[in-house]
Every structure is written in structure tokens, then in C-alpha cells.
Amino acid sequence: MLWLSPATADAPAAQADPVSLVRAYWSERDDGVRASLTRRLASHPDYRPSRLREWLHAGVPFEALDPGLRTITVDAGAEGSRAVTLVLPEGYRADRAWPLVYALHPSGEPAGRWAEQVRRMLGSRAREFVIASPEYRQNYIAAKPPFAAEHAFILDAVARLVHVDANRVYAFGYSRGGFAAWYVTLFFADRFAGTVALAAGFDVAPGPDGLWRHIAPNAAHVPVLNAWGERDSLIIRDLAEKPAGTFAESNRWFAREVQGMGLPVTNIEVPGGEHNQLAPPGAPIAEILSRRRVVDTPRVNHVFRHLHQASSYWLEGLSWVGDAWSDPWPTTVGVQPGETEAAALSRTLEPLLGRLTGVRDGQVIRVTKRHVGDTVVWRGERSINWDQPVTIEVDGKMVFSGKVAPDIDLALARAKATMDFERLCFAGIRVSASGDASVVTAATMPEPAWKR
């Protein structure tokens, strides 16, 4: 773990321009040279953890791109390649960070055309945002295989090409894309500052089977605008693929039932609106697009289906333990008298969902997990008192107690792996499935969950 005082480096190195050092670090492949650059950054007289964010934004090299529309191709692993349409606003410059609208298209609407529609919907505010509109397949928890993190791959590729403000990324979808907006918000919540879901509905049809209630708290820190038309007559289907009412009826039920859950969801029914003719509510959309991401929260509650979704704020699962909801689906437990097939499916599938929960109470961190083996507890700049010992409990067992020091080497390595310069990780404690704990260094840092 690297923590150097200015006295540990010679004077000329200490006076080196930190932005130039970051730029050199980013392009350097040799571990030894990167370590030397890191020492020079740490020994700079102006260095403190809060300055590193500023130096990253100024120093990481991004390609000088012209404003306008372009299409890129993203390798999404087992999912194959994805075309992504980018709209760069007039005045785009690579030397500053830009808010990103992740525009998820409806059925029958190509990504490129949807990107243009979103730009028109934003009106004069379009000049403030980069728009990325991908071709995608996954928009629902029950999506069929291959099970790969296509949305994480796409967002990562965009952030490596365009200088993105990680604290201002917004999911924005209509119809099929509205379900996709809910999907990415629920399973990649810590990437988003806000979500607009139009003419759609919650990821899994909300209903008496109750599966949706286990997943909804994932969005506890992401404001969501959920808007639908009064006359939206499209039929939504439940887990058993049986009709579960119209989009309008399902959203009314959701709006009623979600009250009291303490979630930042704004539900709006547009009078007279139909599925294909829904006038977007301008003021609420503008409100969502002004929000900033919650970077650090004392509580994490994250439920997910796949390992590549096992990351939320300061908790990250690295391995899966036990049974999983894969394909083909498990045999449904017996339907009880008066129970629907969807409810029986919910009882079958819910125990197969992974879960990570965490609470930070001062210097004590308590974690519980299900279907998760190796786990990393990440610590940010102000998340603990670095001068005092920290205690970590996992599933009721103390696995770590002691001081940790802010590690600039780890923060730089993690920033390069995630392209997130706003949530810097200065320490990480890795806890194995058997409960053994070790301090994460730049050399031992695992790949992000979605890449594993």
C-alpha cells in the first residue's frame, strides 16, 4: 500500500506537473514506470486525495472528436458486438467532462433515429449533453442467454472514447427502451444519476406475486421518472408470460403499491396519452436531468440475477456460490391452492437471486450476502476516518479490524479500470468465501465484476 509524504521524493520530481504525470501514467504499460509516476504524484506538494479527481479529468487523454453524429461498434463479450450511435453537441471539447444521456430505443426504432429523437426532445438543452444510443438485447430480469453485461460494456466503451461526467449519467428510454431504462437502473444503479422511463413499466411486472418488491430497493438512490399514458392499452405479461393487465393498469397498480417504500420514484399518468403518442412531461424530465449521482451511501441493498450485476456503490461480488437462476429455468415449486403460476414462479426464483447488503456505522461496516463468494469492500476518500481502525463484519463474523491508509496507487488503477474519476477507491478489503480478509493493492486489484 502506497502512502508517501513529500519528503520521500526529490525536489525536482515533487515539482513535476501532476496533469502531465497523469497523462504519462495513462499511456504507460510498464508496471515499474507507472509506480514511479505514482510516487511522483503522491509526493507533489499540492497532492491530497481530493485533488486527484481534478488531475484525472485534466490529464487523462481523450481523442479530439468533432461535434455531430457518429456510430461506434462495441465488443460486448459473449453478447457479440453492439452498434452505438453517439451525438456530440456543438461545442464538445475533450478537455472537460460531459453529462451523458443513455438513450434506449423502443421496438422498431433504430438506435440512430432514437438518438435524434432524444436530441429533439431535449431542445435547447441538447447542447449540454452527449447522447449514446445503443442497439441492445437485455431489458428485463428474465432475459434469455447469453448472460453478459452488454450495457456495462457499452457504457465503458463510451467513457473511454468520450470524456464523461460519471456523476451525471442518465438512462432515458421509451416503451421497450423504458423497460431497459428500469433494467439498467436496478442492476447497475451506482452508474446512474437519474432515469426517465416513458410508456413502459417496472422491470418485472409488478403484481401480487411480489418478486418486484425484492428488486425495487435497488433504486433507493436513483431518482426515477416513470410516465405512461392514460390510454396505454398494450398488455404487460407476468413472470409466467400470462396477461397481467394493460400498461396503464399495471403502472397505476405500481404507483399505488410503491408508496411507503421510501423510493425516489415519481409516477405520472399523462391524461389522454396513448402508447405511441405520449407527450413527454418536460419539467419532470428536466428535474431528473439536473440530478447528480449519489457517490457514497451508508446503506447498500442490492439484489441481482447474475454475477456481472454484483456491484453496488462500495460492495462488489467477485464469485458466485450455490444455485443460480440460469437457463433452462428451475422446476417451479408446486402451485398452492389459490396461488397464481406467477406467484409460484416467484417463490421458486427469489431464493436464486444474489444479494449484497451493507451498512456503514461510523468505523464499523456490516455486510451480508447471498450466493456471493469473494467480495470487496471499497473505501472512498471520505467514507471512513483514516486515522482510526475500521472493523468489517460479514454475515455476523468479524473478518477485519485495523487501520487502512489511502492508497493513491490503487485509486489510479481502479480509475483506469472503471473510467470513473468521481468515485475514487483509495482502499479495498477483499473477503474470500471462507472469510479470510486481505488488503487490495494495485497489483492484486480484481477486474470489475462485469468483466469477470
mmCIF file of C-alpha atoms in Angstrom, residues 34-263:
data_model
loop_
_atom_site.group_PDB
_atom_site.id
_atom_site.type_symbol
_atom_site.label_atom_id
_atom_site.label_comp_id
_atom_site.label_asym_id
_atom_site.label_seq_id
_atom_site.Cartn_x
_atom_site.Cartn_y
_atom_site.Cartn_z
ATOM 1 C CA ARG A 34 3.726 3.528 -13.505
ATOM 2 C CA ALA A 35 4.835 3.002 -9.906
ATOM 3 C CA SER A 36 7.463 5.722 -10.308
ATOM 4 C CA LEU A 37 4.880 8.110 -11.772
ATOM 5 C CA THR A 38 2.544 7.339 -8.885
ATOM 6 C CA ARG A 39 5.262 8.123 -6.338
ATOM 7 C CA ARG A 40 5.890 11.446 -8.034
ATOM 8 C CA LEU A 41 2.177 12.288 -7.887
ATOM 9 C CA ALA A 42 1.959 11.312 -4.210
ATOM 10 C CA SER A 43 4.991 13.441 -3.361
ATOM 11 C CA HIS A 44 3.731 16.544 -5.119
ATOM 12 C CA PRO A 45 3.335 19.384 -2.580
ATOM 13 C CA ASP A 46 -0.236 20.014 -3.779
ATOM 14 C CA TYR A 47 -1.287 16.361 -3.539
ATOM 15 C CA ARG A 48 -4.206 15.314 -1.411
ATOM 16 C CA PRO A 49 -6.868 12.732 -2.293
ATOM 17 C CA SER A 50 -9.426 15.373 -3.293
ATOM 18 C CA ARG A 51 -7.046 16.824 -5.905
ATOM 19 C CA LEU A 52 -6.594 13.509 -7.726
ATOM 20 C CA ARG A 53 -10.072 13.742 -9.272
ATOM 21 C CA GLU A 54 -9.237 17.147 -10.738
ATOM 22 C CA TRP A 55 -5.890 15.925 -12.102
ATOM 23 C CA LEU A 56 -7.517 12.877 -13.717
ATOM 24 C CA HIS A 57 -10.075 14.989 -15.558
ATOM 25 C CA ALA A 58 -7.328 17.322 -16.758
ATOM 26 C CA GLY A 59 -4.729 14.674 -17.563
ATOM 27 C CA VAL A 60 -6.427 11.572 -18.975
ATOM 28 C CA PRO A 61 -6.099 11.844 -22.766
ATOM 29 C CA PHE A 62 -9.299 11.708 -24.809
ATOM 30 C CA GLU A 63 -9.500 11.832 -28.582
ATOM 31 C CA ALA A 64 -10.429 15.212 -30.062
ATOM 32 C CA LEU A 65 -13.808 14.453 -31.656
ATOM 33 C CA ASP A 66 -15.851 16.754 -33.851
ATOM 34 C CA PRO A 67 -19.433 17.572 -32.815
ATOM 35 C CA GLY A 68 -22.162 15.660 -34.613
ATOM 36 C CA LEU A 69 -23.365 12.116 -35.107
ATOM 37 C CA ARG A 70 -21.175 9.023 -35.350
ATOM 38 C CA THR A 71 -21.561 5.270 -34.870
ATOM 39 C CA ILE A 72 -19.119 3.096 -32.963
ATOM 40 C CA THR A 73 -19.010 -0.690 -32.572
ATOM 41 C CA VAL A 74 -18.593 -2.136 -29.092
ATOM 42 C CA ASP A 75 -17.422 -5.664 -28.289
ATOM 43 C CA ALA A 76 -19.864 -6.888 -25.631
ATOM 44 C CA GLY A 77 -18.120 -10.150 -24.830
ATOM 45 C CA ALA A 78 -20.341 -13.207 -25.147
ATOM 46 C CA GLU A 79 -23.075 -10.914 -26.400
ATOM 47 C CA GLY A 80 -21.103 -10.117 -29.565
ATOM 48 C CA SER A 81 -20.777 -6.626 -30.982
ATOM 49 C CA ARG A 82 -23.143 -3.700 -30.494
ATOM 50 C CA ALA A 83 -23.581 -0.609 -32.624
ATOM 51 C CA VAL A 84 -23.849 2.611 -30.606
ATOM 52 C CA THR A 85 -24.891 5.947 -32.069
ATOM 53 C CA LEU A 86 -23.214 8.938 -30.452
ATOM 54 C CA VAL A 87 -24.420 12.516 -30.707
ATOM 55 C CA LEU A 88 -21.765 15.010 -29.629
ATOM 56 C CA PRO A 89 -23.174 18.503 -29.039
ATOM 57 C CA GLU A 90 -21.970 21.711 -30.608
ATOM 58 C CA GLY A 91 -19.091 22.965 -28.517
ATOM 59 C CA TYR A 92 -17.998 19.482 -27.450
ATOM 60 C CA ARG A 93 -14.429 19.538 -26.124
ATOM 61 C CA ALA A 94 -12.411 16.608 -24.864
ATOM 62 C CA ASP A 95 -10.824 18.621 -22.063
ATOM 63 C CA ARG A 96 -13.976 18.769 -19.933
ATOM 64 C CA ALA A 97 -16.399 16.156 -18.612
ATOM 65 C CA TRP A 98 -19.866 15.943 -20.215
ATOM 66 C CA PRO A 99 -23.177 14.634 -18.868
ATOM 67 C CA LEU A 100 -24.332 11.531 -20.756
ATOM 68 C CA VAL A 101 -27.875 10.528 -21.767
ATOM 69 C CA TYR A 102 -28.028 6.760 -22.291
ATOM 70 C CA ALA A 103 -30.862 6.658 -24.820
ATOM 71 C CA LEU A 104 -32.612 3.272 -25.060
ATOM 72 C CA HIS A 105 -34.793 2.924 -28.145
ATOM 73 C CA PRO A 106 -38.299 1.478 -28.442
ATOM 74 C CA SER A 107 -39.095 -1.568 -30.573
ATOM 75 C CA GLY A 108 -38.935 -0.898 -34.278
ATOM 76 C CA GLU A 109 -36.951 2.297 -33.851
ATOM 77 C CA PRO A 110 -33.258 2.079 -34.822
ATOM 78 C CA ALA A 111 -30.787 3.428 -32.293
ATOM 79 C CA GLY A 112 -29.659 6.199 -34.629
ATOM 80 C CA ARG A 113 -33.155 7.533 -35.175
ATOM 81 C CA TRP A 114 -33.906 7.354 -31.446
ATOM 82 C CA ALA A 115 -30.755 9.334 -30.665
ATOM 83 C CA GLU A 116 -32.024 12.097 -32.952
ATOM 84 C CA GLN A 117 -35.474 11.993 -31.337
ATOM 85 C CA VAL A 118 -33.962 12.323 -27.871
ATOM 86 C CA ARG A 119 -31.869 15.243 -29.079
ATOM 87 C CA ARG A 120 -35.029 16.970 -30.337
ATOM 88 C CA MET A 121 -36.852 16.224 -27.071
ATOM 89 C CA LEU A 122 -34.060 17.880 -25.122
ATOM 90 C CA GLY A 123 -34.491 21.009 -27.237
ATOM 91 C CA SER A 124 -32.086 23.809 -26.429
ATOM 92 C CA ARG A 125 -30.667 21.746 -23.547
ATOM 93 C CA ALA A 126 -29.279 19.187 -26.024
ATOM 94 C CA ARG A 127 -26.121 21.276 -26.235
ATOM 95 C CA GLU A 128 -25.383 20.291 -22.616
ATOM 96 C CA PHE A 129 -25.319 16.517 -23.162
ATOM 97 C CA VAL A 130 -23.618 13.728 -25.052
ATOM 98 C CA ILE A 131 -26.192 11.167 -26.216
ATOM 99 C CA ALA A 132 -25.311 7.475 -26.585
ATOM 100 C CA SER A 133 -27.988 5.251 -28.146
ATOM 101 C CA PRO A 134 -27.073 1.548 -28.343
ATOM 102 C CA GLU A 135 -28.535 -1.445 -30.068
ATOM 103 C CA TYR A 136 -29.227 -3.782 -27.146
ATOM 104 C CA ARG A 137 -30.949 -7.058 -26.261
ATOM 105 C CA GLN A 138 -31.392 -7.074 -22.500
ATOM 106 C CA ASN A 139 -34.202 -5.061 -20.937
ATOM 107 C CA TYR A 140 -35.730 -7.488 -18.440
ATOM 108 C CA ILE A 141 -34.559 -9.577 -15.489
ATOM 109 C CA ALA A 142 -35.816 -12.725 -17.237
ATOM 110 C CA ALA A 143 -33.767 -12.062 -20.400
ATOM 111 C CA LYS A 144 -32.618 -15.179 -22.231
ATOM 112 C CA PRO A 145 -28.949 -16.179 -22.603
ATOM 113 C CA PRO A 146 -26.188 -15.411 -23.380
ATOM 114 C CA PHE A 147 -25.867 -13.767 -19.973
ATOM 115 C CA ALA A 148 -23.351 -10.977 -20.478
ATOM 116 C CA ALA A 149 -23.025 -7.419 -19.274
ATOM 117 C CA GLU A 150 -23.806 -5.706 -22.583
ATOM 118 C CA HIS A 151 -24.856 -2.398 -21.001
ATOM 119 C CA ALA A 152 -21.728 -2.253 -18.818
ATOM 120 C CA PHE A 153 -19.550 -2.975 -21.874
ATOM 121 C CA ILE A 154 -21.280 -0.201 -23.826
ATOM 122 C CA LEU A 155 -21.067 2.394 -21.062
ATOM 123 C CA ASP A 156 -17.402 1.544 -20.515
ATOM 124 C CA ALA A 157 -16.592 1.881 -24.244
ATOM 125 C CA VAL A 158 -18.340 5.253 -24.439
ATOM 126 C CA ALA A 159 -16.459 6.519 -21.368
ATOM 127 C CA ARG A 160 -13.126 5.520 -22.947
ATOM 128 C CA LEU A 161 -13.889 7.490 -26.095
ATOM 129 C CA VAL A 162 -15.831 10.467 -24.724
ATOM 130 C CA HIS A 163 -14.953 12.463 -21.608
ATOM 131 C CA VAL A 164 -17.994 11.549 -19.488
ATOM 132 C CA ASP A 165 -19.012 13.077 -16.173
ATOM 133 C CA ALA A 166 -19.624 9.866 -14.217
ATOM 134 C CA ASN A 167 -21.790 11.771 -11.724
ATOM 135 C CA ARG A 168 -24.230 12.781 -14.466
ATOM 136 C CA VAL A 169 -25.224 9.701 -16.475
ATOM 137 C CA TYR A 170 -28.953 9.279 -17.175
ATOM 138 C CA ALA A 171 -30.953 6.342 -18.533
ATOM 139 C CA PHE A 172 -33.659 7.555 -20.930
ATOM 140 C CA GLY A 173 -35.977 5.077 -22.641
ATOM 141 C CA TYR A 174 -39.361 4.716 -24.320
ATOM 142 C CA SER A 175 -41.543 1.551 -24.454
ATOM 143 C CA ARG A 176 -39.076 -1.349 -24.785
ATOM 144 C CA GLY A 177 -36.395 1.225 -24.013
ATOM 145 C CA GLY A 178 -38.320 2.314 -20.923
ATOM 146 C CA PHE A 179 -38.137 -1.231 -19.582
ATOM 147 C CA ALA A 180 -34.419 -1.181 -20.434
ATOM 148 C CA ALA A 181 -34.052 2.089 -18.503
ATOM 149 C CA TRP A 182 -35.553 0.422 -15.447
ATOM 150 C CA TYR A 183 -33.320 -2.629 -16.032
ATOM 151 C CA VAL A 184 -30.012 -0.727 -16.077
ATOM 152 C CA THR A 185 -31.120 1.418 -13.143
ATOM 153 C CA LEU A 186 -31.918 -1.597 -10.987
ATOM 154 C CA PHE A 187 -28.931 -3.766 -11.817
ATOM 155 C CA PHE A 188 -26.288 -1.063 -12.388
ATOM 156 C CA ALA A 189 -27.731 1.548 -10.029
ATOM 157 C CA ASP A 190 -24.406 3.030 -8.953
ATOM 158 C CA ARG A 191 -23.707 4.192 -12.528
ATOM 159 C CA PHE A 192 -26.741 6.491 -12.831
ATOM 160 C CA ALA A 193 -27.771 9.894 -11.528
ATOM 161 C CA GLY A 194 -31.380 9.571 -12.710
ATOM 162 C CA THR A 195 -33.722 7.703 -15.021
ATOM 163 C CA VAL A 196 -36.569 8.552 -17.367
ATOM 164 C CA ALA A 197 -38.806 5.618 -18.319
ATOM 165 C CA LEU A 198 -41.641 6.517 -20.704
ATOM 166 C CA ALA A 199 -44.577 4.351 -21.892
ATOM 167 C CA ALA A 200 -43.171 1.291 -20.135
ATOM 168 C CA GLY A 201 -43.278 -0.163 -16.633
ATOM 169 C CA PHE A 202 -41.189 -1.667 -13.861
ATOM 170 C CA ASP A 203 -38.638 -4.318 -14.891
ATOM 171 C CA VAL A 204 -40.685 -7.336 -13.787
ATOM 172 C CA ALA A 205 -44.454 -6.865 -13.945
ATOM 173 C CA PRO A 206 -45.475 -5.570 -10.500
ATOM 174 C CA GLY A 207 -48.195 -7.697 -9.019
ATOM 175 C CA PRO A 208 -49.300 -9.808 -6.074
ATOM 176 C CA ASP A 209 -46.566 -12.401 -6.743
ATOM 177 C CA GLY A 210 -44.230 -9.904 -5.067
ATOM 178 C CA LEU A 211 -40.957 -10.544 -6.893
ATOM 179 C CA TRP A 212 -40.751 -6.852 -7.849
ATOM 180 C CA ARG A 213 -40.685 -5.848 -4.184
ATOM 181 C CA HIS A 214 -37.365 -7.643 -3.681
ATOM 182 C CA ILE A 215 -35.755 -5.748 -6.577
ATOM 183 C CA ALA A 216 -37.251 -2.255 -6.257
ATOM 184 C CA PRO A 217 -34.978 -1.142 -3.343
ATOM 185 C CA ASN A 218 -32.011 -1.365 -5.740
ATOM 186 C CA ALA A 219 -33.144 2.071 -6.957
ATOM 187 C CA ALA A 220 -33.097 3.600 -3.470
ATOM 188 C CA HIS A 221 -30.577 6.261 -4.538
ATOM 189 C CA VAL A 222 -31.562 6.857 -8.185
ATOM 190 C CA PRO A 223 -34.472 9.245 -8.892
ATOM 191 C CA VAL A 224 -36.768 7.670 -11.499
ATOM 192 C CA LEU A 225 -39.457 9.376 -13.564
ATOM 193 C CA ASN A 226 -41.967 6.706 -14.605
ATOM 194 C CA ALA A 227 -44.546 8.195 -17.008
ATOM 195 C CA TRP A 228 -47.268 6.477 -19.017
ATOM 196 C CA GLY A 229 -50.379 7.343 -20.981
ATOM 197 C CA GLU A 230 -53.887 7.153 -19.556
ATOM 198 C CA ARG A 231 -54.987 5.158 -22.623
ATOM 199 C CA ASP A 232 -51.968 2.889 -22.995
ATOM 200 C CA SER A 233 -53.709 -0.379 -23.853
ATOM 201 C CA LEU A 234 -50.675 -2.581 -24.538
ATOM 202 C CA ILE A 235 -50.717 -5.758 -22.461
ATOM 203 C CA ILE A 236 -47.994 -6.444 -19.922
ATOM 204 C CA ARG A 237 -47.186 -10.042 -19.000
ATOM 205 C CA ASP A 238 -46.193 -11.560 -15.678
ATOM 206 C CA LEU A 239 -43.363 -13.978 -14.909
ATOM 207 C CA ALA A 240 -45.432 -16.852 -16.277
ATOM 208 C CA GLU A 241 -45.982 -14.899 -19.529
ATOM 209 C CA LYS A 242 -49.674 -14.555 -18.736
ATOM 210 C CA PRO A 243 -51.519 -11.250 -19.361
ATOM 211 C CA ALA A 244 -51.299 -9.019 -16.277
ATOM 212 C CA GLY A 245 -53.322 -6.002 -17.434
ATOM 213 C CA THR A 246 -52.585 -3.054 -19.677
ATOM 214 C CA PHE A 247 -49.549 -0.851 -19.317
ATOM 215 C CA ALA A 248 -51.787 1.842 -17.843
ATOM 216 C CA GLU A 249 -53.391 -0.546 -15.339
ATOM 217 C CA SER A 250 -50.058 -2.063 -14.320
ATOM 218 C CA ASN A 251 -48.477 1.348 -13.751
ATOM 219 C CA ARG A 252 -51.432 2.524 -11.677
ATOM 220 C CA TRP A 253 -51.071 -0.571 -9.511
ATOM 221 C CA PHE A 254 -47.318 0.032 -9.189
ATOM 222 C CA ALA A 255 -47.797 3.717 -8.325
ATOM 223 C CA ARG A 256 -50.211 2.748 -5.577
ATOM 224 C CA GLU A 257 -48.136 -0.099 -4.140
ATOM 225 C CA VAL A 258 -44.727 1.625 -4.253
ATOM 226 C CA GLN A 259 -45.943 4.338 -1.902
ATOM 227 C CA GLY A 260 -44.473 3.870 1.537
ATOM 228 C CA MET A 261 -41.335 2.115 0.260
ATOM 229 C CA GLY A 262 -39.347 5.355 0.505
ATOM 230 C CA LEU A 263 -38.061 5.138 -3.060
#
